Amino acid sequence: MSPAESLLRQLPSVDELLGRPVLAARCRELPRALVADAVREALQVTRAAIERDPRPELVALERLEQLAVEMLERWQQPSLRPVINATGVLLHTNLGRAPLGREAARRVAEAAVTYTTLEYDLEQGRRGRRDQHVAGLLGRLLGAEAALVVNNNAAAVFLVLHTLARDGEVVVSRGELIEIGEGFRIPDIMQASGARLREVGTTNRTRLADYEQAIGPATRLLLRVHHSNFRIVGFTGRPELEELVELGRRTGLPVYEDLGSGALVAPAGLEEPLATASLRAGVSLVSFSGDKLLGGPQAGIVAGRSDLVQRVRRNPLYRALRVDKMTIAALEETLRDYLLGRLDRIPVLQMMHIAPDVLRARAEALVAALEARLGSGLCAFAVVPGQSVVGGGSTPAQTLPTWVVRIRSRRDSAVVLERRLRTLAPPLLPVIVRIEDEQLALDLRTVFVDQQEALLASLVAALQ
Ligand SMILES: *Cc1c(COP(=O)(O)O)cnc(C)c1O
């Protein structure tokens, strides 16, 4: 018998392990089947370890028991955890894009745990419509005849194309066939919607005549897409939105603009198309995300001509893409903040407007606190000018001036520290940072003031 075979035979049974005091105690707190699963998994990883390297200590009962306990503890930890975003990327898609305001979050919590008027008309005492809660607000804010909300902007694009252009052609410039990330590609969405792509022009230049020549009996829609995450520079050009609108009017075709981020107010110092401007220019329909520059929950907003919005709503797939009451609660509160001019309640807008001097003072205070806790023997700190990034598919290469805390350790490389910071275990919060010039770079623009103590604790733990 090989050493591995003899060790495998010595492994205890599941029942034997479940009878051990520590695991028996867990069985009184947790479902026995779950504890048994943990034991099976501990045995399985141990078998694999024995095959690789047969060492007698692998089969020790205490070790197996401990392994099962660790599995159980891992299963009890939430997977979706809060983190500190010290990257300075405001709309960080991987970190959940826009954080909601406190009031919006409170409305979500309230809607979550009670019955609500989601689809109930209190006046009439009968069924209402779930979009009524935000449709009026959106109409007022956007100057749109009608609006509706779906799960996200990808769903909005899909639903609009499926409703208005299925089995027909959609004319779009070659310069706008974008990929946003995670496989959201305009040509793929188009294909999935059953609409045929009619590409016109070239990557860098498309003329109005290119659109005109492509229009035929099968054409259903003229599509305009925000470039989002890239920029074309140099010898470039595309028709003004007004020209496209005029062409649509002449040919009786609706013009639909996928705005991507779709700002409701002009963000200071950023060039971002306003949804209101597109609608005022005469675009038939626009769509944009709820959790990009708008600063609300994940959602896709479709707004524009009432007859077209009604058609989109009547599409049976709307039912599959609509939002739940928690999204409506968050979106309603966020939109009401815009309506009432309470923009300081919207975290993304608030963070965008923090003055560089304030960020510098915060960065210097953090460095002073770190030096007080760690001394200056192990790490070197500096506060240097830098750039925050808006992100989230808003026009790229647009940055906001900031001050960055740079940290260099004499013991650990930046790569080691970056990893240590993001893998901190609870109750410490993981910190997500950038590396610049082989140093840690922290931008406090995206760190909430009430997270600053937690940031200090996490940094001290990782740097010590
Ligand atoms: C971000 C973006 C989308 C996708 O929006 P989600 O809300 O993430 O689904 C679609 N189109 C454009 C132009 C975008 O920038």
XYZ file of C-alpha atoms and ligand atoms in Angstrom:
479
model
C 0.000 0.000 0.000
C 1.324 3.445 -0.904
C 1.723 6.013 1.899
C -1.169 7.982 0.382
C -3.469 4.947 0.385
C -2.681 4.138 3.978
C -3.362 7.728 5.058
C -6.645 7.832 3.129
C -7.759 4.720 5.036
C -7.056 6.445 8.327
C -9.438 9.323 7.588
C -12.377 9.302 10.021
C -15.996 9.032 8.903
C -18.303 12.042 8.725
C -20.249 10.748 11.736
C -17.123 10.274 13.793
C -16.134 13.903 13.183
C -19.664 15.153 13.877
C -19.437 13.456 17.285
C -16.378 15.499 18.301
C -17.288 18.046 20.986
C -16.571 21.223 18.992
C -18.577 20.073 15.981
C -21.347 18.597 18.147
C -21.668 22.058 19.730
C -21.942 23.649 16.260
C -24.718 21.171 15.448
C -26.774 22.684 18.283
C -26.468 26.223 16.784
C -26.594 25.464 13.076
C -28.481 23.004 10.851
C -26.828 19.601 11.261
C -26.815 19.107 7.471
C -24.723 22.258 7.085
C -22.170 21.088 9.660
C -22.073 17.724 7.907
C -21.395 19.518 4.608
C -18.501 21.371 6.201
C -17.094 18.062 7.472
C -17.430 16.478 4.023
C -15.664 19.417 2.462
C -12.874 19.283 5.054
C -12.420 15.572 4.257
C -12.434 16.247 0.545
C -9.743 18.938 0.629
C -7.728 16.695 2.925
C -7.963 13.775 0.469
C -6.685 16.074 -2.269
C -3.862 17.268 0.002
C -2.880 13.648 0.775
C -2.746 12.774 -2.923
C -0.387 15.689 -3.496
C 1.802 15.198 -0.445
C 1.029 12.339 1.947
C 1.946 13.637 5.412
C 0.589 11.895 8.554
C -0.412 15.161 10.288
C -3.046 15.704 7.600
C -5.299 13.048 9.132
C -5.133 14.343 12.730
C -8.659 14.633 14.117
C -8.035 18.071 15.634
C -6.876 19.359 12.274
C -9.918 18.018 10.420
C -12.210 19.408 13.067
C -10.530 22.823 12.828
C -10.813 22.770 9.037
C -14.568 22.101 9.248
C -14.982 24.929 11.773
C -13.146 27.318 9.424
C -15.484 26.320 6.563
C -18.505 27.019 8.743
C -17.135 30.377 9.772
C -16.481 31.335 6.169
C -20.042 30.355 5.236
C -21.415 32.585 7.963
C -19.625 35.711 6.716
C -21.493 37.972 4.274
C -19.954 37.945 0.825
C -21.216 41.419 -0.103
C -19.190 43.580 2.273
C -18.650 47.307 2.674
C -15.205 48.494 1.574
C -13.368 51.789 1.728
C -12.867 53.166 -1.767
C -9.609 55.084 -1.626
C -9.074 54.908 -5.393
C -10.613 58.297 -6.090
C -12.757 56.681 -8.813
C -16.207 58.056 -8.034
C -18.334 55.683 -10.116
C -16.311 52.518 -9.617
C -18.378 49.809 -11.315
C -16.651 46.989 -9.421
C -17.322 48.739 -6.111
C -21.019 49.237 -6.808
C -21.002 52.597 -8.635
C -22.958 55.386 -6.945
C -23.458 55.082 -3.188
C -26.981 56.137 -2.215
C -27.709 59.089 0.013
C -28.734 58.398 3.626
C -32.346 59.471 3.082
C -32.679 57.395 -0.065
C -31.272 54.412 1.814
C -33.730 55.010 4.646
C -36.593 54.969 2.138
C -35.294 51.668 0.756
C -35.169 50.106 4.204
C -38.697 51.311 4.916
C -40.118 50.002 1.643
C -38.336 46.695 2.167
C -39.981 45.794 5.446
C -43.548 47.087 5.011
C -46.418 46.862 2.554
C -46.371 49.860 0.212
C -48.437 51.568 -2.488
C -46.199 49.934 -5.114
C -49.122 49.132 -7.416
C -51.998 50.518 -5.440
C -53.939 53.726 -5.940
C -55.087 54.930 -2.507
C -57.664 57.392 -3.959
C -59.386 54.859 -6.155
C -58.846 51.903 -3.878
C -57.660 49.765 -6.731
C -54.667 48.644 -8.722
C -52.189 51.378 -9.661
C -49.012 51.425 -11.715
C -45.569 50.981 -10.261
C -44.004 53.575 -12.542
C -46.373 56.308 -11.374
C -44.081 56.975 -8.391
C -41.233 58.251 -10.562
C -42.791 58.965 -13.962
C -44.086 62.383 -12.904
C -40.786 63.371 -11.307
C -38.842 62.259 -14.351
C -41.198 64.092 -16.702
C -40.782 67.306 -14.732
C -37.007 67.022 -14.337
C -36.341 66.007 -17.917
C -39.034 67.968 -19.656
C -40.196 64.664 -21.146
C -43.742 63.658 -22.102
C -43.338 60.244 -20.504
C -40.784 58.052 -18.772
C -40.364 54.557 -17.420
C -37.773 52.683 -15.413
C -36.198 49.269 -15.919
C -33.464 47.255 -14.262
C -30.474 49.069 -15.786
C -29.515 50.959 -18.913
C -28.493 47.765 -20.717
C -32.073 46.556 -20.202
C -33.363 49.917 -21.423
C -31.312 49.722 -24.631
C -32.444 46.162 -25.213
C -36.097 46.923 -24.557
C -36.170 50.025 -26.766
C -34.516 48.206 -29.665
C -36.716 45.140 -29.209
C -39.858 47.272 -29.122
C -39.131 49.730 -31.894
C -36.806 47.924 -34.263
C -37.243 44.152 -33.947
C -37.080 42.586 -37.448
C -36.020 45.932 -38.846
C -32.886 47.988 -39.218
C -31.247 50.465 -36.878
C -28.872 52.981 -38.390
C -25.840 53.750 -36.226
C -22.434 55.291 -36.816
C -19.415 52.970 -36.889
C -17.800 55.326 -34.394
C -20.466 54.496 -31.809
C -20.358 50.690 -31.773
C -18.985 50.611 -28.284
C -18.214 48.017 -25.674
C -18.769 49.229 -22.105
C -17.262 46.297 -20.253
C -18.488 42.925 -19.019
C -19.540 42.128 -22.559
C -22.029 44.950 -23.034
C -21.503 45.566 -26.736
C -23.934 47.546 -28.804
C -23.798 45.078 -31.750
C -24.505 42.127 -29.427
C -27.420 43.838 -27.670
C -28.768 44.777 -31.063
C -28.594 41.186 -32.263
C -30.206 39.856 -29.112
C -33.047 42.358 -29.553
C -33.781 41.064 -33.042
C -32.873 44.377 -34.688
C -30.391 44.499 -37.544
C -27.456 46.797 -37.318
C -26.941 49.133 -40.245
C -23.481 50.607 -39.699
C -22.714 53.845 -41.454
C -19.687 56.080 -41.867
C -16.233 55.225 -40.572
C -14.719 54.861 -37.129
C -13.634 58.487 -36.951
C -16.047 60.303 -39.278
C -19.697 59.889 -40.081
C -21.681 62.409 -42.120
C -25.373 63.062 -42.213
C -25.412 61.837 -45.815
C -24.158 58.442 -44.592
C -27.274 58.092 -42.460
C -29.475 59.391 -45.248
C -28.190 56.876 -47.778
C -28.693 53.960 -45.400
C -32.359 54.694 -44.793
C -34.699 52.324 -46.592
C -38.043 50.551 -46.168
C -36.618 48.314 -43.393
C -35.284 51.202 -41.293
C -37.030 51.584 -37.925
C -34.756 53.764 -35.852
C -31.819 56.163 -35.895
C -29.536 55.391 -32.962
C -27.004 57.638 -31.281
C -24.716 56.211 -28.583
C -22.602 58.139 -26.083
C -18.940 57.203 -26.444
C -18.754 56.575 -22.695
C -15.400 55.035 -22.054
C -13.324 56.209 -25.001
C -12.619 59.285 -27.022
C -11.940 59.835 -30.680
C -9.508 62.642 -31.282
C -7.944 64.118 -34.412
C -9.741 63.987 -37.758
C -13.195 63.272 -36.434
C -16.779 64.265 -36.941
C -20.362 63.242 -36.653
C -23.585 65.114 -37.315
C -24.944 67.409 -34.657
C -27.819 65.896 -32.711
C -30.113 68.545 -34.220
C -29.211 67.402 -37.733
C -30.025 63.814 -36.849
C -33.313 64.937 -35.337
C -34.123 66.872 -38.509
C -33.352 63.786 -40.610
C -35.625 61.739 -38.376
C -38.388 64.292 -38.833
C -37.987 64.292 -42.616
C -38.039 60.508 -42.851
C -40.575 59.832 -40.099
C -38.063 57.807 -38.083
C -37.627 58.100 -34.312
C -34.189 59.084 -33.019
C -33.059 57.241 -29.899
C -30.028 58.319 -27.884
C -28.297 55.994 -25.424
C -26.753 58.610 -23.159
C -24.892 56.199 -20.899
C -24.395 58.284 -17.793
C -27.020 60.905 -18.483
C -26.425 63.754 -16.088
C -29.424 65.738 -14.808
C -27.350 68.727 -13.756
C -24.160 69.976 -15.389
C -21.391 68.473 -13.214
C -18.824 71.149 -12.322
C -15.867 71.054 -14.647
C -17.072 68.030 -16.614
C -18.308 67.779 -20.148
C -21.234 65.452 -19.981
C -24.339 65.551 -22.140
C -27.472 66.482 -20.236
C -30.552 64.346 -20.780
C -32.631 67.525 -20.853
C -30.503 68.968 -23.659
C -31.020 65.884 -25.821
C -34.773 65.951 -25.314
C -34.890 69.687 -25.976
C -32.958 69.085 -29.200
C -35.889 66.909 -30.253
C -34.572 63.378 -29.685
C -37.579 61.025 -29.560
C -36.252 58.814 -26.752
C -33.267 58.844 -24.431
C -32.075 56.257 -21.954
C -29.449 56.398 -19.215
C -28.329 54.714 -16.008
C -29.665 55.487 -12.543
C -26.396 54.735 -10.738
C -23.897 56.683 -12.792
C -23.792 60.497 -12.630
C -27.413 60.620 -11.491
C -26.194 59.158 -8.194
C -29.201 56.923 -7.540
C -29.854 53.172 -7.509
C -29.080 50.754 -10.336
C -31.792 51.441 -12.904
C -32.324 52.281 -16.551
C -34.431 55.330 -17.333
C -36.246 55.654 -20.642
C -37.824 59.036 -21.398
C -39.269 60.917 -24.319
C -42.253 60.815 -26.646
C -45.314 59.457 -24.937
C -46.444 57.153 -27.781
C -43.014 55.500 -27.906
C -42.742 55.124 -24.127
C -46.214 53.507 -24.118
C -45.097 51.031 -26.779
C -42.027 50.157 -24.729
C -44.169 49.668 -21.626
C -46.585 47.378 -23.472
C -43.747 45.095 -24.577
C -44.250 41.823 -22.637
C -40.550 41.850 -21.827
C -41.028 45.007 -19.755
C -42.465 42.705 -17.099
C -39.182 40.815 -17.026
C -37.024 43.930 -16.821
C -38.983 46.153 -14.454
C -37.644 47.332 -11.098
C -38.696 46.362 -7.583
C -40.058 48.536 -4.788
C -36.658 49.136 -3.219
C -35.273 50.582 -6.431
C -38.342 52.740 -6.846
C -38.001 54.012 -3.272
C -34.351 54.959 -3.804
C -34.940 56.493 -7.214
C -37.942 58.478 -6.081
C -36.009 59.997 -3.179
C -32.991 60.779 -5.383
C -35.164 62.424 -8.046
C -36.995 64.433 -5.395
C -33.610 65.684 -4.173
C -32.985 67.020 -7.684
C -36.451 68.535 -7.875
C -36.085 70.319 -4.539
C -32.491 71.362 -5.153
C -31.106 69.206 -2.295
C -28.060 68.191 -4.296
C -25.932 67.973 -1.152
C -27.854 64.790 -0.313
C -26.507 62.989 -3.371
C -23.109 61.528 -2.449
C -21.680 61.390 -5.979
C -22.408 65.073 -6.582
C -21.193 65.985 -3.124
C -17.889 64.129 -3.607
C -17.405 65.720 -7.021
C -17.638 69.150 -5.479
C -15.176 68.744 -2.594
C -12.584 71.496 -3.029
C -8.941 70.411 -3.492
C -7.932 72.419 -0.384
C -10.326 70.394 1.747
C -8.928 67.168 0.313
C -5.407 68.356 0.993
C -6.241 69.133 4.628
C -7.840 65.688 5.036
C -4.826 63.991 3.446
C -2.463 65.858 5.769
C -4.565 64.973 8.812
C -4.466 61.301 7.822
C -0.686 61.401 7.455
C -0.335 63.100 10.853
C -2.540 60.414 12.450
C -0.565 57.620 10.772
C 2.741 59.110 11.907
C 1.418 59.411 15.449
C 0.359 55.753 15.446
C 3.236 54.187 13.506
C 6.150 56.551 14.013
C 8.183 57.445 10.949
C 10.724 54.607 11.021
C 8.798 52.047 9.003
C 6.890 54.103 6.440
C 7.419 57.276 4.458
C 4.358 59.404 3.806
C 3.766 62.243 1.371
C 0.823 64.324 0.215
C 1.051 65.088 -3.492
C -1.293 66.554 -6.128
C -3.242 64.003 -8.144
C -6.393 63.436 -10.171
C -9.705 61.826 -9.172
C -11.527 59.960 -11.904
C -15.279 60.117 -12.469
C -15.558 56.729 -14.193
C -18.742 54.761 -14.761
C -18.745 55.368 -18.481
C -18.851 59.136 -18.184
C -16.693 60.870 -20.748
C -13.169 59.554 -20.138
C -9.995 61.535 -19.591
C -12.029 63.901 -17.452
C -10.529 64.190 -14.023
C -10.891 66.341 -10.937
C -7.838 67.801 -9.190
C -7.186 66.220 -5.805
C -4.432 65.504 -3.244
C -3.172 61.978 -2.825
C -1.572 60.304 0.203
C 1.460 58.327 -0.943
C 2.772 55.583 1.335
C 6.016 53.685 0.981
C 7.033 50.987 3.447
C 10.667 50.096 4.052
C 9.641 46.481 4.698
C 6.878 45.573 2.248
C 6.403 46.300 -1.430
C 3.395 48.317 -2.616
C 1.983 45.150 -4.200
C 2.124 43.285 -0.874
C 0.544 46.205 0.994
C -2.190 46.699 -1.595
C -3.147 43.061 -1.230
C -3.011 43.163 2.553
C -5.297 46.210 2.621
C -7.973 44.632 0.455
C -7.923 41.311 2.291
C -8.328 42.663 5.838
C -10.753 40.535 7.849
C -13.771 41.895 9.763
C -14.250 43.939 11.843
C -11.624 45.868 9.829
C -12.847 47.248 6.512
C -10.948 46.301 3.352
C -9.364 49.317 1.659
C -9.091 49.529 -2.123
C -6.163 51.698 -3.250
C -4.157 52.489 -6.346
C -0.432 51.956 -6.831
C 1.556 54.817 -8.360
C 5.346 54.830 -8.719
C 5.530 51.655 -6.628
C 3.836 53.412 -3.710
C 0.344 53.176 -2.307
C -1.780 56.103 -3.467
C -4.920 57.001 -1.533
C -7.386 59.623 -2.745
C -9.702 60.674 0.071
C -12.295 62.179 -2.279
C -14.121 58.843 -2.338
C -13.657 58.084 1.373
C -16.684 59.187 3.403
C -15.909 61.439 6.342
C -17.503 58.899 8.675
C -15.159 56.199 7.312
C -11.983 58.079 8.209
C -11.550 56.362 11.599
C -12.080 52.970 9.979
C -9.566 53.891 7.269
C -6.974 54.768 9.904
C -7.582 51.486 11.747
C -7.246 49.455 8.537
C -4.092 51.284 7.475
C -2.464 50.869 10.883
C -3.273 47.136 10.866
C -1.859 46.658 7.364
C 1.254 48.803 7.750
C 2.340 47.735 11.230
C -23.007 52.355 -18.900
C -23.637 52.333 -20.242
C -24.607 51.377 -20.571
C -25.026 50.307 -19.610
O -25.674 50.857 -18.517
P -25.975 49.938 -17.215
O -26.837 50.825 -16.377
O -24.648 49.624 -16.632
O -26.676 48.736 -17.699
C -25.177 51.433 -21.818
N -24.809 52.359 -22.716
C -23.858 53.290 -22.437
C -23.489 54.287 -23.487
C -23.248 53.311 -21.191
O -22.291 54.220 -20.907
